[in-house]
Short mmCIF file of C-alpha atoms in Angstrom, two decimals:
data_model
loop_
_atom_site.label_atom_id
_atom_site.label_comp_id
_atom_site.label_asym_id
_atom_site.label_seq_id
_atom_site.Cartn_x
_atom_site.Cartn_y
_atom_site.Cartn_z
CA UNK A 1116 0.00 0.00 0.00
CA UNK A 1117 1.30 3.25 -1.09
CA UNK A 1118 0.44 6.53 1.03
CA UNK A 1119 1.29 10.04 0.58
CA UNK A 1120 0.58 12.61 3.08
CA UNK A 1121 -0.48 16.49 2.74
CA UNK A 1122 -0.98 19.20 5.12
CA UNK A 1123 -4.53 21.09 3.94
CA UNK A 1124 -4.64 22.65 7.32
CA UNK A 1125 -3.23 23.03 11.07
CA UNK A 1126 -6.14 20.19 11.74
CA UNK A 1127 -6.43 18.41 8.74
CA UNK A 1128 -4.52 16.18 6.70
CA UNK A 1129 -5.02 14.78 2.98
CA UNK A 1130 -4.03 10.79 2.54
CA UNK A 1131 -3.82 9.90 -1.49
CA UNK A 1132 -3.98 5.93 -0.72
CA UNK A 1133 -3.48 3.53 -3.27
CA UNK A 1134 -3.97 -0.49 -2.47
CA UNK A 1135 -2.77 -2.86 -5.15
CA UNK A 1136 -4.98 -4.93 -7.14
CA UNK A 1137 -3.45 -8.21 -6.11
CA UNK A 1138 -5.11 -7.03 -2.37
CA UNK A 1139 -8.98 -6.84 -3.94
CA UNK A 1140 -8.26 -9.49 -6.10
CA UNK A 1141 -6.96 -11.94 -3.69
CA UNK A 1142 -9.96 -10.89 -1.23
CA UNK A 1143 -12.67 -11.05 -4.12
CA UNK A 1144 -11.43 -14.78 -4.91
CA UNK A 1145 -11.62 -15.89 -1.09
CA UNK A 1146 -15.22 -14.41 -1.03
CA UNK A 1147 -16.31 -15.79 -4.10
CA UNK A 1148 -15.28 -19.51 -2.66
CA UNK A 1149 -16.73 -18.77 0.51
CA UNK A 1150 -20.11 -17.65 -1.43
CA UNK A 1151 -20.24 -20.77 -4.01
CA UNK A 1152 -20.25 -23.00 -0.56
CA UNK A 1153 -23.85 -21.64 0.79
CA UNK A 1154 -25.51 -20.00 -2.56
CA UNK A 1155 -28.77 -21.42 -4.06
CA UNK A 1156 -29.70 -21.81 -7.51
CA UNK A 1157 -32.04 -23.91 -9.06
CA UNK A 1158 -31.27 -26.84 -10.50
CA UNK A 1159 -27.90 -27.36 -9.00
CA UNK A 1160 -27.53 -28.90 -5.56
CA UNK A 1161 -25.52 -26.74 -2.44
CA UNK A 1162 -21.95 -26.20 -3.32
CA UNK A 1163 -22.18 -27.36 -7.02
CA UNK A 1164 -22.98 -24.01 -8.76
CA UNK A 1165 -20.26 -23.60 -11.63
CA UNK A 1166 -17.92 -20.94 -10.45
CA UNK A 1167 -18.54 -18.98 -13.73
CA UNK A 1168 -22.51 -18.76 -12.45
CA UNK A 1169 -21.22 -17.88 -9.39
CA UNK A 1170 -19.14 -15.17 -10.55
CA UNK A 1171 -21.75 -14.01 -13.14
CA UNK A 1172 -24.61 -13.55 -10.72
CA UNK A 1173 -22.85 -12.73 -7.48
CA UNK A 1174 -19.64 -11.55 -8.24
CA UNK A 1175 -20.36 -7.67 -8.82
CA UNK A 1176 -22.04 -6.84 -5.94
CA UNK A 1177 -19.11 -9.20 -3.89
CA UNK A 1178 -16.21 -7.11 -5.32
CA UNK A 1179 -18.23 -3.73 -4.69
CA UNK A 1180 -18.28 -5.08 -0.79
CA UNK A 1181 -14.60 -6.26 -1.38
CA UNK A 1182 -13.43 -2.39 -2.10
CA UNK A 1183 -15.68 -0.81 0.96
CA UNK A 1184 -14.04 -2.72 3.04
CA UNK A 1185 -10.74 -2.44 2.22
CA UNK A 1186 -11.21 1.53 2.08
CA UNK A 1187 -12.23 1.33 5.38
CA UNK A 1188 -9.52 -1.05 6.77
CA UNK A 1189 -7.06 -0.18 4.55
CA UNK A 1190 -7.67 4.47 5.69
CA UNK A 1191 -7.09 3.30 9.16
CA UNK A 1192 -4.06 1.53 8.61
CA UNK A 1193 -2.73 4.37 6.57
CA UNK A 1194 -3.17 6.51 9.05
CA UNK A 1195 -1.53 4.33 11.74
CA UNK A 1196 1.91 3.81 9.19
CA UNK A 1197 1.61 8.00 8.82
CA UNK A 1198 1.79 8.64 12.86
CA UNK A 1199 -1.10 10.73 12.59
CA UNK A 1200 -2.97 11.73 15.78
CA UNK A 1201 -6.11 11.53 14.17
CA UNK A 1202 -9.49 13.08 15.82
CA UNK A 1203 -13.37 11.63 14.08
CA UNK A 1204 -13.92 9.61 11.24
CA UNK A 1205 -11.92 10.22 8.11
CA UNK A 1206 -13.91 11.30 5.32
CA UNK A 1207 -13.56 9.17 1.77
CA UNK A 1208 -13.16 11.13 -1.42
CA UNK A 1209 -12.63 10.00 -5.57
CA UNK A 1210 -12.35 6.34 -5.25
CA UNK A 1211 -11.24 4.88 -8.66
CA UNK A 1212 -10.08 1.32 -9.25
CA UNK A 1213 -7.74 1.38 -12.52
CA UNK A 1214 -4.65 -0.09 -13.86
CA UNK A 1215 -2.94 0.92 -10.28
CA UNK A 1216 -4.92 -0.39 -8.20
CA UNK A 1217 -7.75 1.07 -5.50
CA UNK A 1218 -6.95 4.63 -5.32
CA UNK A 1219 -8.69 7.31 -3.38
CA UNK A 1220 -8.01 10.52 -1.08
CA UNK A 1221 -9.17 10.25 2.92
CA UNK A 1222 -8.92 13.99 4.56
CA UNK A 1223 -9.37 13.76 8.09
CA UNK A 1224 -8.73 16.07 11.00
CA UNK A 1225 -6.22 15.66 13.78
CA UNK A 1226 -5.41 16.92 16.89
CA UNK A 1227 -4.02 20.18 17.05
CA UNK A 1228 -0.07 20.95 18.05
CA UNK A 1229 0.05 23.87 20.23
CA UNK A 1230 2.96 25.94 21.88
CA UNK A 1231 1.58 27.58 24.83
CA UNK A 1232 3.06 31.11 24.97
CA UNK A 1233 5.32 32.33 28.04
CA UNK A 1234 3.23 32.18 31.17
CA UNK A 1235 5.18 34.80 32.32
CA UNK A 1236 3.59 37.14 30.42
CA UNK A 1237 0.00 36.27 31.74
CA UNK A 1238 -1.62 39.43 34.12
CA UNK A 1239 -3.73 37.87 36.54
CA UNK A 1240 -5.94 39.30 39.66
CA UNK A 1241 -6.23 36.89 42.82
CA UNK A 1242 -9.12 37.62 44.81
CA UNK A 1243 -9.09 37.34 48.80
CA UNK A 1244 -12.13 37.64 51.14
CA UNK A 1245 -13.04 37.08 54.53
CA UNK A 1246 -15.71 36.35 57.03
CA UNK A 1247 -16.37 38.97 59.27
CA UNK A 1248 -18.74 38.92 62.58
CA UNK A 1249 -20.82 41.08 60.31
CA UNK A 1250 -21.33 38.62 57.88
CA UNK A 1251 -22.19 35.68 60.09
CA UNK A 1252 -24.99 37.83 61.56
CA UNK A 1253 -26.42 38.51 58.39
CA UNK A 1254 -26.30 35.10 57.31
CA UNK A 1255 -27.99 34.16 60.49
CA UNK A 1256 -31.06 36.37 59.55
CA UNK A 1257 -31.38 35.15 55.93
CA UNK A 1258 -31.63 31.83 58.05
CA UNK A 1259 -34.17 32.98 60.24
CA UNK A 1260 -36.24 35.12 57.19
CA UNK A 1261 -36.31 31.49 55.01
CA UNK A 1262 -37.80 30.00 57.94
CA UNK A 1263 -40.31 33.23 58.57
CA UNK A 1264 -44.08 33.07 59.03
CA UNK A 1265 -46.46 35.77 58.30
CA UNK A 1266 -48.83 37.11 61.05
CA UNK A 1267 -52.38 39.10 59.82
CA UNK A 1268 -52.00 43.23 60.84
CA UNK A 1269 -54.70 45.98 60.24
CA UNK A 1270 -52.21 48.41 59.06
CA UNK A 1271 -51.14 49.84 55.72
CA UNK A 1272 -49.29 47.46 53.65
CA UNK A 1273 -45.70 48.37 53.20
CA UNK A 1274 -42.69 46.75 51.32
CA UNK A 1275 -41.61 42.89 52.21
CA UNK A 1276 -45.36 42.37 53.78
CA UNK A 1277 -47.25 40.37 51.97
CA UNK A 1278 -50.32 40.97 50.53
CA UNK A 1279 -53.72 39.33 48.97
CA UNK A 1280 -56.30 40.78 46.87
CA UNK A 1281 -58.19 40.80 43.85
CA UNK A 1282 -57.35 42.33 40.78
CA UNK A 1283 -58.55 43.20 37.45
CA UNK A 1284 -56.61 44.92 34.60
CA UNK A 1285 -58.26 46.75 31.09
CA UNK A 1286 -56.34 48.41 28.56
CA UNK A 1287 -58.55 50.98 26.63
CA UNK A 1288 -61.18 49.85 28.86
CA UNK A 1289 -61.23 46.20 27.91
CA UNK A 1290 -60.23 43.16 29.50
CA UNK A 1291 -57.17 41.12 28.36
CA UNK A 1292 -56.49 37.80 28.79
CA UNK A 1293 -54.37 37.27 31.78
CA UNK A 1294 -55.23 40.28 33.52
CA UNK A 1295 -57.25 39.76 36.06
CA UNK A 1296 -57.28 37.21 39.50
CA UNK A 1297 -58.58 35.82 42.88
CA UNK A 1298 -56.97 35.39 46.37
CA UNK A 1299 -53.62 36.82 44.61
CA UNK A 1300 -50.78 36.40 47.37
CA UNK A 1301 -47.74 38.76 46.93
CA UNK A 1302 -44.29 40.02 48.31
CA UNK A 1303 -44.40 43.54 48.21
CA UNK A 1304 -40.88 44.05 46.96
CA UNK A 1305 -40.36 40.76 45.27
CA UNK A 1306 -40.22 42.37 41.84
CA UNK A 1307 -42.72 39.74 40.75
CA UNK A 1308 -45.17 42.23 39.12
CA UNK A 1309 -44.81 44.93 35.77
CA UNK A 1310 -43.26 48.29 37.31
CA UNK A 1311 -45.37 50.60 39.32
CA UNK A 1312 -47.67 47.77 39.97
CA UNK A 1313 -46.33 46.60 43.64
CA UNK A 1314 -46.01 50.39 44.12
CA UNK A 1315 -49.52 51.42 43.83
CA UNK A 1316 -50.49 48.82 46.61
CA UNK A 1317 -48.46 50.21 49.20
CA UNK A 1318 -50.40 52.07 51.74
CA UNK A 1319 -53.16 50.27 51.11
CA UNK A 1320 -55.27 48.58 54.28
CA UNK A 1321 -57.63 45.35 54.04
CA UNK A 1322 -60.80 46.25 52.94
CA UNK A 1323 -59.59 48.98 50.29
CA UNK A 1324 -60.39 49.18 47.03
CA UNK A 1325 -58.13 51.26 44.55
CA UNK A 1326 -57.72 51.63 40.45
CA UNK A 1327 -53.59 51.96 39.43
CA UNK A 1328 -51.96 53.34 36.57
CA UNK A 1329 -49.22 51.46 34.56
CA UNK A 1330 -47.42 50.64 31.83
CA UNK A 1331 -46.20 47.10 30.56
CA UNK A 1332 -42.91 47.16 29.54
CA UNK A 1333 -42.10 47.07 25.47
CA UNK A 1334 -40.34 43.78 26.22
CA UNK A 1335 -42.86 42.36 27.51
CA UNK A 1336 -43.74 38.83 26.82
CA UNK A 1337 -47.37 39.41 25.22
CA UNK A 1338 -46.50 40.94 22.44
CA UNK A 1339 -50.55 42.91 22.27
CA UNK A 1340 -49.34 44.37 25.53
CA UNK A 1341 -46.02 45.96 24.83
CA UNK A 1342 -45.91 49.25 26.01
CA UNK A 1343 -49.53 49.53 26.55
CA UNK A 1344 -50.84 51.69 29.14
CA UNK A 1345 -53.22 50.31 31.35
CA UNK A 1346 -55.72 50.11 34.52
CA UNK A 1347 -55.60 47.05 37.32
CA UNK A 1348 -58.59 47.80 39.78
CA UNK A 1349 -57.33 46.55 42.96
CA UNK A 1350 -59.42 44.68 45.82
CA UNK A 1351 -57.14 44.55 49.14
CA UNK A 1352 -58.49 41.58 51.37
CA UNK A 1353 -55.25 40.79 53.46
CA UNK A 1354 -52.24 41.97 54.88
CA UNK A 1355 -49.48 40.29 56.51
CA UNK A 1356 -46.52 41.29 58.13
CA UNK A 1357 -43.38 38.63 58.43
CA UNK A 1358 -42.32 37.05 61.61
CA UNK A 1359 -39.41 35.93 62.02
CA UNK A 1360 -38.68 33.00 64.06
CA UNK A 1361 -37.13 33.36 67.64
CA UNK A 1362 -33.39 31.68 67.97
CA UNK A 1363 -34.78 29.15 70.39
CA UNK A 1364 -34.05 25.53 71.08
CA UNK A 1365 -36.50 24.83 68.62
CA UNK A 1366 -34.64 27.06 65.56
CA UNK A 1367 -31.24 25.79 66.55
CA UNK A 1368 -32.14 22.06 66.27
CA UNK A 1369 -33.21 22.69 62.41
CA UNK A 1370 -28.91 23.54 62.31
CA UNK A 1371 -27.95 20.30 64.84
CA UNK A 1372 -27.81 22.75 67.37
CA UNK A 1373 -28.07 21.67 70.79
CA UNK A 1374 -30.05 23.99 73.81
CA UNK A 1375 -26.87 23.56 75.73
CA UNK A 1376 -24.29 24.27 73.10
CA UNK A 1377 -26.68 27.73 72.51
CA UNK A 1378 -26.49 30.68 69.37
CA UNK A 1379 -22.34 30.54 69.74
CA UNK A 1380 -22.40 27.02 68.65
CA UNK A 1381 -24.83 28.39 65.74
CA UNK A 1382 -22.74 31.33 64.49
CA UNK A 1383 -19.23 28.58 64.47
CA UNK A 1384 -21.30 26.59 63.01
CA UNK A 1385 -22.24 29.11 60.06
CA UNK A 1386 -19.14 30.83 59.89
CA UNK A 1387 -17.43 27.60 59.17
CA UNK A 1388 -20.05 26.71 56.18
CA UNK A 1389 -19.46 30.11 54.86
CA UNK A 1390 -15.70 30.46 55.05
CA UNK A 1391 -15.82 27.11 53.06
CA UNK A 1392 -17.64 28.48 50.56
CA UNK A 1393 -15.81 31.54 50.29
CA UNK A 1394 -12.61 29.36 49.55
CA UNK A 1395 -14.53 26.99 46.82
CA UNK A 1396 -15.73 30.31 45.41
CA UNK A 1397 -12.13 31.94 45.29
CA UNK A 1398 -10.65 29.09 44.16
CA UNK A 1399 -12.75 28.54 41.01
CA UNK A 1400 -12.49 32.38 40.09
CA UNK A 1401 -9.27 32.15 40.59
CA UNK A 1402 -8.99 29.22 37.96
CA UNK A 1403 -11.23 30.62 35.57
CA UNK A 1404 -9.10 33.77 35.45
CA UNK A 1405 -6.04 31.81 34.93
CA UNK A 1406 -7.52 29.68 32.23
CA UNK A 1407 -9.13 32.68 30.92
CA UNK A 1408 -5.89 34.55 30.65
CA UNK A 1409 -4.19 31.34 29.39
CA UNK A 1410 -6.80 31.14 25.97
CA UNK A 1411 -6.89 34.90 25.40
CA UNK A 1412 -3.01 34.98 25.40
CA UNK A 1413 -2.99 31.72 22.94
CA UNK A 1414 -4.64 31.65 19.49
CA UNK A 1415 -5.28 27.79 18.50
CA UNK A 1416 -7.42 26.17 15.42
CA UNK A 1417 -9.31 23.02 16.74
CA UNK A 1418 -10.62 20.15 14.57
CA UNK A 1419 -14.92 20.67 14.00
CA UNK A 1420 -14.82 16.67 14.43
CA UNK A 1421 -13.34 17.45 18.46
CA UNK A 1422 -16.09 20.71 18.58
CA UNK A 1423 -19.45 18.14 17.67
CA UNK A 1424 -18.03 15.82 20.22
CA UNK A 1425 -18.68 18.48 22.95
CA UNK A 1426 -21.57 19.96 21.60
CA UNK A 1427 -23.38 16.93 21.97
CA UNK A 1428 -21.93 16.37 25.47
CA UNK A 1429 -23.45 20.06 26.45
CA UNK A 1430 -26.62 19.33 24.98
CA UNK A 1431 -27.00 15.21 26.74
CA UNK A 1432 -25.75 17.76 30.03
CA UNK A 1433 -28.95 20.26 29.17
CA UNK A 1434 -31.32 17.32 28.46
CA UNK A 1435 -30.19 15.40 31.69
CA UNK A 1436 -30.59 18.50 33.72
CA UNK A 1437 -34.19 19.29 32.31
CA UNK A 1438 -35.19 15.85 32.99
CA UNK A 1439 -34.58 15.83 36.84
CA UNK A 1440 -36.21 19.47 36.98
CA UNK A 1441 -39.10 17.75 35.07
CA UNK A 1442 -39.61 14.42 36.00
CA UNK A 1443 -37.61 12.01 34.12
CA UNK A 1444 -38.84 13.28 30.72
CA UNK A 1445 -35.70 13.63 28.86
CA UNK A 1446 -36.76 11.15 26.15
CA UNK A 1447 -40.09 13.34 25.22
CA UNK A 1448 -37.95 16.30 24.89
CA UNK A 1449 -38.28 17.95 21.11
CA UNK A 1450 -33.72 18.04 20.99
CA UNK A 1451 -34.67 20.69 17.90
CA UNK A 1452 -35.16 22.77 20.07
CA UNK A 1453 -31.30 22.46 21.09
CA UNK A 1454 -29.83 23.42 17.90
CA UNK A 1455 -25.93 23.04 17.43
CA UNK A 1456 -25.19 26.41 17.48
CA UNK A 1457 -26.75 27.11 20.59
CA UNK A 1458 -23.76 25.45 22.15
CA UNK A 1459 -21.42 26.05 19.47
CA UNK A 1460 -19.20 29.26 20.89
CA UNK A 1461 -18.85 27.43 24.14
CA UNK A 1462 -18.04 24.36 23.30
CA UNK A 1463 -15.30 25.68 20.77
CA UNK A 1464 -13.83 27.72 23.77
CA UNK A 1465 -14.42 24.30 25.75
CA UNK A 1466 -12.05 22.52 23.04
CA UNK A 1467 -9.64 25.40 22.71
CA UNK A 1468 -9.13 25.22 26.65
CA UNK A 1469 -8.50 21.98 27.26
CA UNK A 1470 -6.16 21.47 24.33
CA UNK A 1471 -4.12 24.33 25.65
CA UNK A 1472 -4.15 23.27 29.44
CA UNK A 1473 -3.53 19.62 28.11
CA UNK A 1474 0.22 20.82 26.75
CA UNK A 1475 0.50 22.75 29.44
CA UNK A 1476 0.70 19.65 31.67
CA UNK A 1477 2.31 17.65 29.23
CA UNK A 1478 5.29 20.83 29.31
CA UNK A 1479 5.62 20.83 33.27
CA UNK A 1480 4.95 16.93 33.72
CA UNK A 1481 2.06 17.34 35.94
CA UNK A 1482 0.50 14.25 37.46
CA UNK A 1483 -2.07 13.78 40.35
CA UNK A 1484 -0.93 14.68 43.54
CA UNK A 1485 -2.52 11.85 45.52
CA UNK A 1486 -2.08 13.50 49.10
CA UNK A 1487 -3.83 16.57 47.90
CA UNK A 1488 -6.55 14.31 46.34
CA UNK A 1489 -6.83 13.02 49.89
CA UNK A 1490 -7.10 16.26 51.36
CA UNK A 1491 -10.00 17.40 48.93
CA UNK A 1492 -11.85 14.45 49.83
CA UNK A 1493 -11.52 14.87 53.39
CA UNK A 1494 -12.29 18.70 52.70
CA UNK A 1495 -15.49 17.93 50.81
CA UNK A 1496 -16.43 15.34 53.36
CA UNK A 1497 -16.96 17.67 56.49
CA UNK A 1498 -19.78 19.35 54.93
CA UNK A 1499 -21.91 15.84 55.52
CA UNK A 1500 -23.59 14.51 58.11
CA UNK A 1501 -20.79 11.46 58.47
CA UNK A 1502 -17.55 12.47 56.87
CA UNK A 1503 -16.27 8.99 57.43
CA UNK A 1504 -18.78 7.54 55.27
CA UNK A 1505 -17.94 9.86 52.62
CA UNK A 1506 -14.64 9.57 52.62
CA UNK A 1507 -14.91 5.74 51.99
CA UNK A 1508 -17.84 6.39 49.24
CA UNK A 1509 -15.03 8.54 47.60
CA UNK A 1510 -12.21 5.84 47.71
CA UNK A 1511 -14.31 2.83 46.86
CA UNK A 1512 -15.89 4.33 43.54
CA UNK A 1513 -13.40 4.67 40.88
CA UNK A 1514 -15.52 6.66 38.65
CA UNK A 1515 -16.22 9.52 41.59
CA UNK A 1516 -12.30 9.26 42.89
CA UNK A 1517 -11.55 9.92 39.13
CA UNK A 1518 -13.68 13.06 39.22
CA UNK A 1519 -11.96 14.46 42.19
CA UNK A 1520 -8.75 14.05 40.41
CA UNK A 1521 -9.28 16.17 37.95
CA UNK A 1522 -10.42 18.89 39.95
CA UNK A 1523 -7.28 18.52 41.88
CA UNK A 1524 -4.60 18.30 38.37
CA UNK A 1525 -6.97 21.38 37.50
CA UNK A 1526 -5.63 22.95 40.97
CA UNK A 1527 -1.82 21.62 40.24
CA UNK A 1528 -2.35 23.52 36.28
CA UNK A 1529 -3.66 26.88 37.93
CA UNK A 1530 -0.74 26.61 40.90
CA UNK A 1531 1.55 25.82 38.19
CA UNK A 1532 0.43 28.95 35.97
CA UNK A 1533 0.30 31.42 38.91
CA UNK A 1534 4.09 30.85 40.01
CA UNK A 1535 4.70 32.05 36.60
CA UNK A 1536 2.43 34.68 35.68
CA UNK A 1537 2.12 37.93 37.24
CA UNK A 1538 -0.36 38.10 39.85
CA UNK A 1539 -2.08 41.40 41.70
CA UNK A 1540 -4.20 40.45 45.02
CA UNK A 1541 -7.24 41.96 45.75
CA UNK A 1542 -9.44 42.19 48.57
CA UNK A 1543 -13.23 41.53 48.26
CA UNK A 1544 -15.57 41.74 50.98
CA UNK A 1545 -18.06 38.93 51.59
CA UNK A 1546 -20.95 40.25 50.49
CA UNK A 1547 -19.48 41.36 47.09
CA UNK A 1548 -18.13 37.92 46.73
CA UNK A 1549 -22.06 36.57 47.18
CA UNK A 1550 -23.07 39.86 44.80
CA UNK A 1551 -20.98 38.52 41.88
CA UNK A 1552 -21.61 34.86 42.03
CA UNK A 1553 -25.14 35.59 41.54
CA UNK A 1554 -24.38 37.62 38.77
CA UNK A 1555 -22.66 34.88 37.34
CA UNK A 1556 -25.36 32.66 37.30
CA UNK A 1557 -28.20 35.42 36.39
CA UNK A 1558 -26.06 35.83 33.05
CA UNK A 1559 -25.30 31.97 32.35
#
């Protein structure tokens, strides 16, 4: 077999592959024998068929199955004697069979050969935050406002009380689907409502009827109400004002609090889950912003066939995700509505990273560091109920343990990128810290 190589791209290569005839013909003869033993024709009894019938009747359509698959036996091997790192399927162009033998072209893409620019040049902030008394105490009243109950009052209603009534809403004096309700319960405050609409409640007292004035928004989602001025007439039948649970023995058992071991217990307790979180938080900023500096810095073309790969793993991650928020009902899910290019940018910056971050090890020599594996474990384990138990679960299942590992060589690749690069530390108070993740997830 004769193979010549040419570059067409950084991720592509172009095989011209010719196979000698004496390779179909020897192949085609073999089949042909093996055919002749089981065929059925009438008039002649099994395994007496005349060759020439044989060949007449069955020997096209044998020699056509002869050259697929040596094409497709005969492209792998080619691209095994040509050392090529190949990535997908190859893709089979201008097969001929003449006086040369089988000839034909296979392009097909391979994995991309990268130099990771000087890490040194890489600018990179480090954020650092702490806990503060401050910050325990307010996260000791969210915990007391998620657990809050709402006691009936006969005075005006006023932001974060909540609120039911009746309501019904015209635009130019008619009615509009939608606008109107029973027994409506609402946060004043919550945002839930079109602008101005939570507003014109306030003051209000049970028993009060009122017409407001607004405007939907010209994003709104029905599109006959975009901008639209219009009228809710509002019935008031209830207000309620929160109450907020009393840090008793009863409240500090929902934590694993004991009477005895009182609110200081508690606030350890909580500043301990916190500061964890704060240092999980950090940590992954701090990797993103290394990786992120790492792909901006580096230009690299990636093969499509590497791309499709982890496009479909985003979109089997998006269906598996819908089905445990709905039940189990990934298989009824319309996947046209998931079109490739929904995923498309990130899974190309997906690809791009982790080919850069993969030479990057393979430049330093990185390999697990099994005592720091241990540690995360351990780490992770203290936020359950039994760490022990954990810490076994994590040991005994290969497929978790393996997980963990790569969270941890992900660590070893940041540490590794920081010593280099030039870093700038900054401060960031808790609550900013809580501000941004949220942004982070309100733009994902």
């Amino acid at each position: 077999m004769i193979v010549k190589t040419e570059t067409v791209s950084g991720v592509a290569r172009r095989l011209n592959v010719t196979v000698p005839t004496s390779r179909i013909d020897e192949q085609f003869e073999a089949r042909l024998k093996r055919a002749a033993k089981n065929v059925k024709i009438n008039g002649f009894r099994p395994g007496k068929v005349p060759m020439s019938r044989i060949r007449a009747d069955y020997g096209p359509g044998i020699r056509q199955e002869v050259i697929n698959d040596i094409i497709r036996d005969s492209v792998f091997e080619a691209i095994q004697q040509e050392k090529i790192n190949a990535v997908g399927m190859p893709n089979i162009e201008k097969v001929d069979l003449n006086n040369d033998g089988l000839v034909y072209e296979a392009t097909v893409e391979v994995y991309p050969e990268v130099t990771v620019k000087g890490l040194e040049d890489l600018s990179i902030d480090r954020k650092t935050s702490e806990v503060s008394d401050d910050d325990v105490e307010t996260m000791i009243e969210n915990l007391r406002k998620q657990r809050q109950t709402w006691a009936v009052t006969k005075g005006m209603a006023k932001k974060d009380m909540q609120v039911t009534f009746d309501f019904e809403g015209t635009v130019d004096g008619e009615k509009f689907e939608g606008g109107s309700a029973q027994d409506f319960k609402l946060v004043l405050g919550s945002g839930r409502m079109i602008p101005g609409f939570e507003d014109g409640i306030v003051g209000m007292k049970a028993g009060e009827e009122k017409v407001i004035d607004v405007t939907f928004p010209e994003d709104y989602q029905a599109e006959n109400l975009q901008g639209k001025a219009a009228q809710f007439k509002i019935t008031l039948k209830q207000v309620e004002k929160p109450k907020l649970p009393e840090i008793d023995a009863e409240f500090l058992n929902l934590f694993g609090v004991s009477e005895e071991e009182g609110v200081d217990k508690l606030k350890a307790d909580v500043r301990k889950n916190m500061e964890r979180e704060v240092k999980n938080s950090l940590r992954q900023q701090l990797k993103q912003a290394a990786f992120n500096a790492v792909l901006e810095n580096n230009d690299v073309e990636v093969p499509n066939a590497m791309v499709t790969e982890e496009i479909g793993r985003q979109r089997q991650q998006m269906l598996q995700q819908f089905a445990q928020q709905f039940g189990g009902a990934q298989q009824n899910f319309d996947q046209s509505m998931l079109p490739d290019e929904l995923f498309r940018e990130q899974a190309e910056r997906s690809v791009k990273l982790g080919v850069l971050i993969g030479k990057v090890l393979e430049d330093a020599k990185l390999s697990v560091d099994q005592e720091r594996v241990k540690a995360f474990i351990e780490e992770t384990a203290q936020s359950y109920e039994d760490p022990t138990e954990v810490i076994e679960y994590f040991n005994s299942d290969k497929q978790q343990r393996a997980q963990i590992e790569a969270v941890v060589l992900e660590d070893q690749v940041v540490d590794h990128i920081l010593a280099t690069a030039k870093v700038t530390d900054q401060t960031i108070s808790y609550q900013d810290l809580i501000k941004e993740q949220q942004a982070q997830r309100a733009g994902r």
